[in-house]
Amino acid sequence: MSTKVTINRLATGVPGLDEVLGGGLPEFSFNLIAGPPGCGKTTLAHQMMFALATPERPALFFTVLGEPPLKMLRYQQQFDFFDSEAINHSIRYINLADDTLAGDLDEVLRRIVVAVETHAPALVFVDSFRSVVLASQTQDNPNNNLPQFVQQLGMLMTTWQATTFLIGEYFTETDTNPIFTVADGLIWLRQSVQRNSMVRKMEIMKMRGQPTLPGLHTFRIATSGIKVFPPAVAHPAATLTAATPRLKMGIPRLDEMLGGGLPRGYSLLVAGPSGSGKSILAASFLAEGARNGETGVIAAFEQRPNHQQNVALAKLIESDQVGLVDSRAPDLSIDEVVQLLLTEITRLKATRVVIDSLSGFELALAPTFRDDFRESLSRMVSALTGAGVSVLMTSELEDRYTDLRFSPYGTAFLTDAIIVQRYIEVQSRLLRIMAVVKVRSSAHSDELRQYHIDDNGLQIGERLPDQEGLLGGRPTRQHPGGVNA
């Protein structure tokens, strides 16, 4: 006979948090939500409380020397999760400020015991527990024994089968406090300001009995409440087989240059200087999908598609054939962008994704995330292609005549296919040329082709003849990245 005990896990009601916790919050656990002032501790506690509390599973929220209940409610009711009908029914507030000021921990514990015995809550919150700690340290009361108080509180809550949360202002993980040892779960919130961006991160430092996702996870506080962004899950690169379908690009002759089209599930980098038509190519890719009954998603980090710039793409967005991710937040993280994209992909069952452009994307990130942009970009591409979509990314590439480059980030190896656009000078005119540099595991054209842009989009012409290019008054033959042959 099995003696293994199954621990029920509660859905927290906080998007992304259950995944970070490893499946939810253990029922009857004794938890600490810690962090500096203003990082979202009280909001996180309230969001979980309103999601979990019911008349059959009521919650008690004890306020201790922090905000009085009326002030706390005034601000918490600004969030979408707040339900005024739950107050004094499934959720009750009890103010312990006077007892805490008296400095007698035994009396504080007695008040908590009486309230719990009276209301039989399934959820108990104490905010701010740090106030209890400070009161015990500043009052000259020989009966105060903080370790004993914490142990008794944890034991009583477990005995009463209540899931308990202590909310406290702690600035570093090295703060000495017995609660760190007694707690079953330790959720640490952090925040930092760089330039004009506020970045908030969460770490599950401890959660007994279950594997949590390690590391720091970004989260955002919005009118809907807190949303956590778990890390994007990397997937193996797509494998090209004879049965892999090819996607049409929507531009005559480009499919031929790619060896029959872009293999489904591949990532494609379109690199080129300003004005070379990268966004037009990306819009044609989405429009061709719509013509074939496919939906798509575009993440616009430079300019939002409008009727003046691209009538066809704007209409596809209006008709919901293409979803738009257009966050203007100054503190984006890679994981947040991936979650926004995956949400739209799931909603539309999209098969094509465009990121326009990586250059704008990098600038949209909070400064703290730019240092590891290359690693994060690799994780994002892997997560998106692992979701079964084909990804087209555009990248601004400074047009140089003396070196061969395909990406300003050294990330060309991350993608399965590369198209390079550039300019050449011929008889005092700038001409556009295009080449397919790479299609992994597939034959493709190695030709340089001239193209032009008109009212119908991007039009690819014939192969560039030998000795066609002229640079600096002498004949040259230009390769895509600018190396003279």
Coordinates of C-alpha atoms in Angstrom, one line a residue, residues 18-485:
D18 CA 1.6 28.8 -11.4
E19 CA 4.1 27.8 -14.0
V20 CA 6.9 29.5 -12.1
L21 CA 5.8 27.8 -8.9
G22 CA 5.9 24.4 -10.6
G23 CA 2.2 23.7 -10.8
G24 CA 0.6 26.0 -8.3
L25 CA 0.7 26.9 -4.6
P26 CA 0.8 23.9 -2.1
E27 CA -2.4 23.9 0.0
F28 CA -1.9 24.4 3.7
S29 CA 1.6 25.8 3.1
F30 CA 3.2 28.6 5.2
N31 CA 4.6 31.2 2.9
L32 CA 6.5 34.5 3.0
I33 CA 6.1 37.2 0.3
A34 CA 9.1 39.5 0.8
G35 CA 10.7 42.4 -0.9
P36 CA 11.4 46.2 -0.6
P37 CA 8.6 48.8 -0.5
G38 CA 6.6 49.3 -3.6
C39 CA 7.6 46.1 -5.4
G40 CA 4.0 44.7 -5.4
K41 CA 3.8 42.4 -2.3
T42 CA 0.4 43.6 -1.2
T43 CA -1.0 43.6 -4.7
L44 CA 0.2 40.0 -5.2
A45 CA -1.3 38.9 -2.0
H46 CA -4.7 40.5 -2.8
Q47 CA -4.7 39.1 -6.3
M48 CA -4.2 35.6 -5.0
M49 CA -6.8 36.1 -2.2
F50 CA -9.5 37.3 -4.5
A51 CA -8.8 34.4 -6.8
L52 CA -8.9 31.7 -4.1
A53 CA -11.4 33.0 -1.5
T54 CA -15.0 31.7 -1.6
P55 CA -17.8 31.6 1.0
E56 CA -16.9 28.0 1.6
R57 CA -13.1 28.8 1.6
P58 CA -13.0 32.3 3.3
A59 CA -9.9 34.4 3.8
L60 CA -8.8 36.6 6.7
F61 CA -6.5 39.5 6.0
F62 CA -4.7 40.9 9.1
T63 CA -3.2 44.4 8.8
V64 CA -0.3 45.1 11.2
L65 CA 1.0 48.7 11.5
G66 CA 0.9 49.0 7.7
E67 CA -1.9 50.7 5.8
P68 CA -5.3 50.7 7.5
P69 CA -7.8 48.5 5.8
L70 CA -9.9 51.4 4.3
K71 CA -6.8 52.9 2.7
M72 CA -5.6 49.6 1.4
L73 CA -9.0 48.8 -0.1
R74 CA -9.1 52.2 -1.8
Y75 CA -6.1 51.4 -3.8
Q76 CA -6.7 47.7 -4.4
Q77 CA -10.2 48.3 -5.8
Q78 CA -8.5 50.0 -8.8
F79 CA -7.5 46.5 -10.0
D80 CA -9.7 44.3 -12.2
F81 CA -9.5 41.4 -9.8
F82 CA -11.1 43.3 -7.0
D83 CA -14.6 42.2 -6.0
S84 CA -16.4 44.5 -3.6
E85 CA -19.1 41.9 -3.0
A86 CA -16.5 39.5 -1.5
I87 CA -15.7 42.0 1.3
N88 CA -17.2 40.8 4.7
H89 CA -18.4 37.6 3.0
S90 CA -15.6 35.5 1.7
I91 CA -12.9 38.1 2.7
R92 CA -12.6 39.8 6.0
Y93 CA -10.1 42.4 7.2
I94 CA -8.9 42.6 10.8
N95 CA -6.6 45.4 12.1
L96 CA -4.0 44.3 14.7
A97 CA -2.2 47.7 14.7
D98 CA -3.0 48.5 18.4
D99 CA -1.9 45.1 19.6
T100 CA 1.3 45.3 17.7
L101 CA 2.1 48.8 19.0
A102 CA 1.7 47.4 22.5
G103 CA 4.7 45.1 21.7
D104 CA 3.2 41.9 23.2
L105 CA 3.6 39.1 20.7
D106 CA 1.5 36.8 22.8
E107 CA -1.4 39.1 22.5
V108 CA -1.0 39.4 18.8
L109 CA -0.9 35.6 18.5
R110 CA -4.0 35.4 20.7
R111 CA -6.0 37.8 18.5
I112 CA -5.0 35.8 15.4
V113 CA -6.1 32.6 17.1
V114 CA -9.5 34.0 18.2
A115 CA -10.2 35.3 14.7
V116 CA -9.2 32.0 13.0
E117 CA -11.3 30.0 15.4
T118 CA -14.3 32.3 14.9
H119 CA -14.2 32.4 11.1
A120 CA -12.4 29.1 10.2
P121 CA -10.6 30.6 7.2
A122 CA -8.9 28.5 4.5
L123 CA -6.6 31.5 3.7
V124 CA -4.7 33.8 6.1
F125 CA -2.7 36.9 5.2
V126 CA -0.6 39.0 7.6
D127 CA 0.6 42.3 6.2
S128 CA 3.1 43.6 7.2
F129 CA 4.7 40.8 9.2
R130 CA 7.9 42.9 9.3
S131 CA 6.0 45.2 11.7
V132 CA 5.6 42.3 14.1
V133 CA 9.4 41.7 13.9
L134 CA 10.2 45.4 14.5
A135 CA 7.8 45.6 17.4
S136 CA 9.3 42.6 19.1
Q137 CA 12.8 44.2 18.8
T138 CA 11.9 47.6 20.1
Q139 CA 9.6 46.8 23.0
D140 CA 11.2 45.9 26.3
N141 CA 9.0 42.9 27.0
P142 CA 10.5 39.8 28.4
N143 CA 7.7 37.7 27.1
N144 CA 8.6 38.4 23.5
N145 CA 10.1 35.4 21.8
L146 CA 10.0 35.9 18.0
P147 CA 11.3 32.4 17.0
Q148 CA 8.7 30.9 19.3
F149 CA 6.0 33.2 17.9
V150 CA 6.8 32.2 14.3
Q151 CA 6.9 28.5 15.1
Q152 CA 3.6 28.6 17.0
L153 CA 1.9 30.6 14.2
G154 CA 3.1 28.2 11.5
M155 CA 2.1 25.2 13.6
L156 CA -1.4 26.6 14.3
M157 CA -2.1 27.5 10.7
T158 CA -1.1 24.0 9.6
T159 CA -3.2 22.4 12.3
W160 CA -6.2 24.5 11.2
Q161 CA -5.5 23.6 7.6
A162 CA -5.1 27.2 6.4
T163 CA -2.8 28.3 3.6
T164 CA -0.9 31.2 5.1
F165 CA 0.9 34.2 3.7
L166 CA 3.1 36.6 5.7
I167 CA 3.9 39.8 3.8
G168 CA 7.1 41.6 4.9
E169 CA 9.5 44.3 3.8
Y170 CA 12.9 42.7 3.5
F171 CA 15.6 44.2 1.5
T172 CA 18.1 41.4 1.2
E173 CA 18.0 37.6 1.4
T174 CA 20.7 37.8 4.2
D175 CA 18.3 39.4 6.7
T176 CA 18.4 37.1 9.7
N177 CA 14.9 36.1 10.6
P178 CA 13.5 32.7 11.8
I179 CA 10.6 33.0 9.4
F180 CA 13.0 32.2 6.5
T181 CA 13.6 28.8 8.1
V182 CA 10.1 28.0 9.2
A183 CA 8.4 29.1 5.9
D184 CA 7.5 26.4 3.4
G185 CA 7.6 28.9 0.6
L186 CA 9.6 32.1 0.0
I187 CA 8.6 34.4 -2.8
W188 CA 11.0 37.3 -3.2
L189 CA 10.1 40.4 -5.3
R190 CA 12.6 42.9 -6.6
Q191 CA 12.6 46.1 -8.5
S192 CA 15.2 48.3 -10.1
V193 CA 15.1 51.6 -12.0
Q194 CA 17.4 52.2 -15.0
R195 CA 17.1 55.4 -16.9
N196 CA 13.3 55.8 -17.4
S197 CA 12.3 52.1 -17.0
M198 CA 11.1 50.2 -13.9
V199 CA 12.0 46.5 -14.0
R200 CA 10.3 44.1 -11.6
K201 CA 11.5 40.6 -11.0
M202 CA 10.3 37.6 -8.9
E203 CA 12.3 34.7 -7.6
I204 CA 10.9 31.6 -5.9
M205 CA 13.7 31.1 -3.4
K206 CA 12.0 28.2 -1.7
M207 CA 8.9 26.0 -2.1
R208 CA 8.9 22.8 -0.3
G209 CA 7.9 19.6 -2.1
Q210 CA 7.9 20.8 -5.7
P211 CA 10.3 21.8 -8.4
T212 CA 10.0 25.5 -9.2
L213 CA 11.5 27.3 -12.1
P214 CA 14.9 28.7 -11.0
G215 CA 16.1 32.2 -11.6
L216 CA 14.6 35.7 -11.8
H217 CA 11.3 36.1 -13.7
T218 CA 10.1 39.5 -14.9
F219 CA 6.6 40.6 -14.0
R220 CA 4.4 43.6 -14.7
I221 CA 1.8 45.4 -12.6
A222 CA -1.1 46.7 -14.7
T223 CA -4.8 47.4 -14.2
S224 CA -5.5 43.7 -14.4
G225 CA -3.1 43.0 -11.6
I226 CA 0.3 41.2 -11.7
K227 CA 1.3 39.1 -14.7
V228 CA 4.5 37.0 -14.5
F229 CA 6.5 36.1 -17.5
P230 CA 8.1 32.6 -17.3
P231 CA 11.2 32.1 -19.4
A232 CA 10.6 31.0 -23.0
V233 CA 11.1 27.3 -23.4
A234 CA 13.8 26.3 -26.0
H235 CA 13.0 23.7 -28.6
P236 CA 15.2 21.7 -31.0
A237 CA 15.7 23.3 -34.4
A238 CA 13.3 22.3 -37.1
T239 CA 14.4 19.4 -39.3
L240 CA 13.9 19.7 -43.0
T241 CA 12.6 16.6 -44.8
A242 CA 11.3 15.9 -48.3
A243 CA 7.8 16.1 -46.8
T244 CA 8.3 19.5 -45.2
P245 CA 5.9 22.0 -46.9
R246 CA 7.3 25.3 -48.3
L247 CA 5.6 28.6 -47.6
K248 CA 5.1 31.0 -50.4
M249 CA 6.6 34.5 -49.7
G250 CA 4.1 36.5 -51.8
I251 CA 6.9 38.0 -54.0
P252 CA 7.4 36.7 -57.5
R253 CA 10.8 34.9 -58.0
L254 CA 11.7 35.0 -54.3
D255 CA 10.3 31.5 -53.8
E256 CA 12.5 30.3 -56.6
M257 CA 15.6 31.9 -55.0
L258 CA 14.8 30.2 -51.7
G259 CA 14.7 26.8 -53.4
G260 CA 10.9 26.5 -53.5
G261 CA 9.8 28.8 -50.7
L262 CA 10.5 29.0 -46.9
P263 CA 10.3 25.6 -45.2
R264 CA 7.5 25.6 -42.6
G265 CA 8.8 26.1 -39.1
Y266 CA 11.9 27.9 -40.2
S267 CA 13.2 31.3 -39.0
L268 CA 14.2 33.8 -41.6
L269 CA 16.3 36.9 -41.2
V270 CA 15.9 39.7 -43.7
A271 CA 18.8 42.2 -43.2
G272 CA 19.4 45.4 -45.1
P273 CA 19.8 49.2 -44.8
S274 CA 17.1 51.7 -44.3
G275 CA 14.7 52.0 -47.2
S276 CA 15.7 48.7 -48.8
G277 CA 12.1 47.2 -48.4
K278 CA 12.5 44.9 -45.4
S279 CA 9.1 45.8 -44.0
I280 CA 7.4 45.5 -47.4
L281 CA 8.8 42.0 -47.8
A282 CA 7.6 41.1 -44.3
A283 CA 4.1 42.5 -45.1
S284 CA 4.0 40.4 -48.3
F285 CA 4.9 37.3 -46.3
L286 CA 1.8 37.8 -44.0
A287 CA -0.5 38.8 -46.9
E288 CA 0.5 35.6 -48.9
G289 CA -0.4 33.6 -45.8
A290 CA -3.8 35.3 -45.6
R291 CA -4.5 34.5 -49.3
N292 CA -3.8 30.8 -48.4
G293 CA -6.1 30.8 -45.4
E294 CA -3.4 31.2 -42.8
T295 CA -3.4 33.7 -40.0
G296 CA -0.4 35.6 -38.8
V297 CA 1.0 37.9 -36.1
I298 CA 3.3 40.9 -36.4
A299 CA 5.3 42.5 -33.6
A300 CA 5.8 46.2 -34.7
F301 CA 8.7 47.9 -32.8
E302 CA 9.3 50.7 -35.3
Q303 CA 6.1 52.0 -36.7
R304 CA 2.5 50.7 -36.3
P305 CA 1.2 49.6 -39.7
N306 CA -1.3 52.1 -41.0
H307 CA -3.2 52.7 -44.3
Q308 CA -0.7 55.3 -45.4
Q309 CA 2.2 52.9 -45.2
N310 CA 0.7 49.6 -46.1
V311 CA -3.0 49.4 -46.9
A312 CA -3.1 45.6 -47.3
L313 CA -1.5 44.9 -44.0
A314 CA -3.6 47.4 -42.1
K315 CA -6.7 45.8 -43.5
L316 CA -5.5 42.3 -42.5
I317 CA -5.0 43.6 -38.9
E318 CA -8.5 45.2 -38.9
S319 CA -10.1 42.0 -40.1
D320 CA -8.1 40.0 -37.4
Q321 CA -6.4 37.9 -40.0
V322 CA -3.2 39.3 -38.6
G323 CA -2.7 39.9 -34.9
L324 CA -0.7 43.0 -33.8
V325 CA 1.7 43.1 -30.8
D326 CA 2.4 46.8 -30.4
S327 CA 3.6 47.4 -26.8
R328 CA 5.1 50.8 -26.2
A329 CA 6.1 50.0 -22.6
P330 CA 9.7 51.3 -21.9
D331 CA 10.6 48.3 -19.8
L332 CA 9.9 45.2 -22.0
S333 CA 11.7 41.9 -21.4
I334 CA 12.3 39.2 -24.0
D335 CA 10.1 36.8 -22.0
E336 CA 7.2 39.3 -21.9
V337 CA 7.4 39.8 -25.7
V338 CA 7.4 36.0 -26.2
Q339 CA 4.3 35.7 -24.0
L340 CA 2.5 38.5 -25.9
L341 CA 3.4 36.7 -29.2
L342 CA 2.4 33.3 -28.0
T343 CA -0.9 34.6 -26.7
E344 CA -1.8 36.1 -30.1
I345 CA -0.5 32.9 -31.9
T346 CA -2.8 30.8 -29.7
R347 CA -5.8 33.1 -30.1
L348 CA -5.5 33.2 -33.9
K349 CA -4.0 29.8 -34.5
A350 CA -1.4 31.7 -36.4
T351 CA 1.3 30.0 -38.5
R352 CA 3.3 33.0 -39.6
V353 CA 5.0 35.6 -37.3
V354 CA 6.9 38.8 -38.2
I355 CA 9.2 40.8 -35.9
D356 CA 9.8 44.2 -37.5
S357 CA 12.5 45.0 -36.5
L358 CA 15.1 43.5 -34.3
S359 CA 16.8 46.9 -34.2
G360 CA 13.6 48.5 -32.8
F361 CA 13.0 45.5 -30.6
E362 CA 16.4 46.0 -28.9
L363 CA 15.6 49.7 -28.2
A364 CA 12.2 48.7 -26.8
L365 CA 13.8 46.5 -24.2
A366 CA 14.7 47.8 -20.7
P367 CA 18.5 48.6 -20.5
T368 CA 19.0 45.7 -18.1
F369 CA 17.9 43.2 -20.8
R370 CA 20.1 44.5 -23.6
D371 CA 23.3 43.0 -22.2
D372 CA 22.1 39.5 -22.9
F373 CA 20.1 40.3 -26.1
R374 CA 21.9 37.7 -28.2
E375 CA 21.1 34.9 -25.7
S376 CA 17.6 36.1 -25.2
L377 CA 17.0 36.3 -29.0
S378 CA 18.1 32.8 -29.4
R379 CA 15.6 31.6 -26.8
M380 CA 12.8 33.6 -28.4
V381 CA 13.5 32.2 -31.9
S382 CA 13.6 28.7 -30.5
A383 CA 10.4 29.2 -28.5
L384 CA 8.4 30.5 -31.5
T385 CA 9.6 27.9 -34.0
G386 CA 9.0 25.3 -31.4
A387 CA 5.4 26.5 -31.3
G388 CA 5.1 25.4 -34.9
V389 CA 5.1 28.9 -36.5
S390 CA 7.4 30.3 -39.2
V391 CA 9.2 33.4 -38.1
L392 CA 10.4 36.3 -40.3
M393 CA 12.6 38.9 -38.6
T394 CA 13.9 42.1 -40.1
S395 CA 17.1 43.8 -39.1
E396 CA 18.6 47.2 -39.8
L397 CA 22.0 46.7 -41.4
E398 CA 24.4 49.6 -42.0
D399 CA 25.3 49.5 -45.6
R400 CA 29.1 49.2 -45.8
Y401 CA 31.2 48.6 -48.9
T402 CA 34.2 47.0 -47.2
D403 CA 32.9 44.2 -45.1
L404 CA 30.5 41.2 -45.2
R405 CA 27.9 41.2 -42.4
F406 CA 24.5 39.7 -42.1
S407 CA 23.5 40.9 -38.7
P408 CA 24.6 43.7 -36.3
Y409 CA 24.2 41.3 -33.3
G410 CA 26.3 38.4 -34.5
T411 CA 23.1 36.4 -34.5
A412 CA 22.9 35.2 -38.1
F413 CA 23.7 31.7 -37.0
L414 CA 20.5 31.6 -35.0
T415 CA 18.2 31.7 -38.0
D416 CA 17.6 29.0 -40.6
A417 CA 17.5 31.3 -43.6
I418 CA 19.0 34.7 -44.4
I419 CA 18.1 37.2 -47.1
V420 CA 20.3 40.2 -47.5
Q421 CA 19.2 43.4 -49.3
R422 CA 21.7 46.2 -50.1
Y423 CA 22.5 49.1 -52.4
I424 CA 25.0 49.5 -55.2
E425 CA 26.0 52.6 -57.1
V426 CA 25.7 52.4 -60.9
Q427 CA 26.3 55.5 -63.0
S428 CA 25.4 57.9 -60.2
R429 CA 22.3 55.9 -59.3
L430 CA 21.6 53.7 -56.3
L431 CA 20.2 50.3 -57.3
R432 CA 18.8 47.7 -54.9
I433 CA 20.1 44.1 -55.0
M434 CA 19.0 41.0 -53.1
A435 CA 20.5 37.6 -52.4
V436 CA 19.6 34.5 -50.5
V437 CA 22.7 33.8 -48.3
K438 CA 21.4 30.8 -46.4
V439 CA 18.6 28.2 -46.3
R440 CA 19.6 25.5 -43.8
S441 CA 19.7 22.0 -45.3
S442 CA 18.4 23.2 -48.6
A443 CA 19.7 24.2 -52.0
H444 CA 19.0 27.8 -52.9
S445 CA 20.0 30.4 -55.5
D446 CA 23.4 32.1 -55.1
E447 CA 22.5 34.9 -57.6
L448 CA 22.5 38.6 -57.0
R449 CA 19.2 40.0 -58.3
Q450 CA 18.2 43.6 -58.8
Y451 CA 14.8 44.6 -57.5
H452 CA 12.7 47.7 -57.3
I453 CA 9.7 48.9 -55.2
D454 CA 6.5 50.2 -56.8
D455 CA 2.9 50.5 -55.9
N456 CA 2.5 46.8 -56.1
G457 CA 5.3 46.1 -53.7
L458 CA 8.7 44.5 -54.2
Q459 CA 9.5 43.4 -57.7
I460 CA 12.5 41.1 -58.3
G461 CA 14.3 41.4 -61.7
E462 CA 17.0 39.4 -63.5
R463 CA 20.4 38.3 -62.2
L464 CA 22.9 41.1 -61.9
P465 CA 25.3 40.9 -64.8
D466 CA 29.0 40.6 -64.2
Q467 CA 30.9 43.9 -63.9
E468 CA 27.5 45.7 -63.4
G469 CA 28.4 47.5 -60.2
L470 CA 30.4 50.7 -60.2
L471 CA 31.9 52.1 -57.0
G472 CA 34.2 55.0 -56.6
G473 CA 34.6 55.4 -60.4
R474 CA 35.9 51.8 -61.0
P475 CA 34.0 48.7 -62.1
T476 CA 33.3 46.1 -59.4
R477 CA 31.2 43.1 -58.8
Q478 CA 29.4 43.4 -55.5
H479 CA 28.6 40.6 -53.1
P480 CA 25.5 41.0 -50.8
G481 CA 27.5 42.2 -47.8
G482 CA 29.7 44.6 -49.7
V483 CA 32.9 42.6 -50.5
N484 CA 34.4 43.4 -53.8
A485 CA 35.2 40.5 -56.0

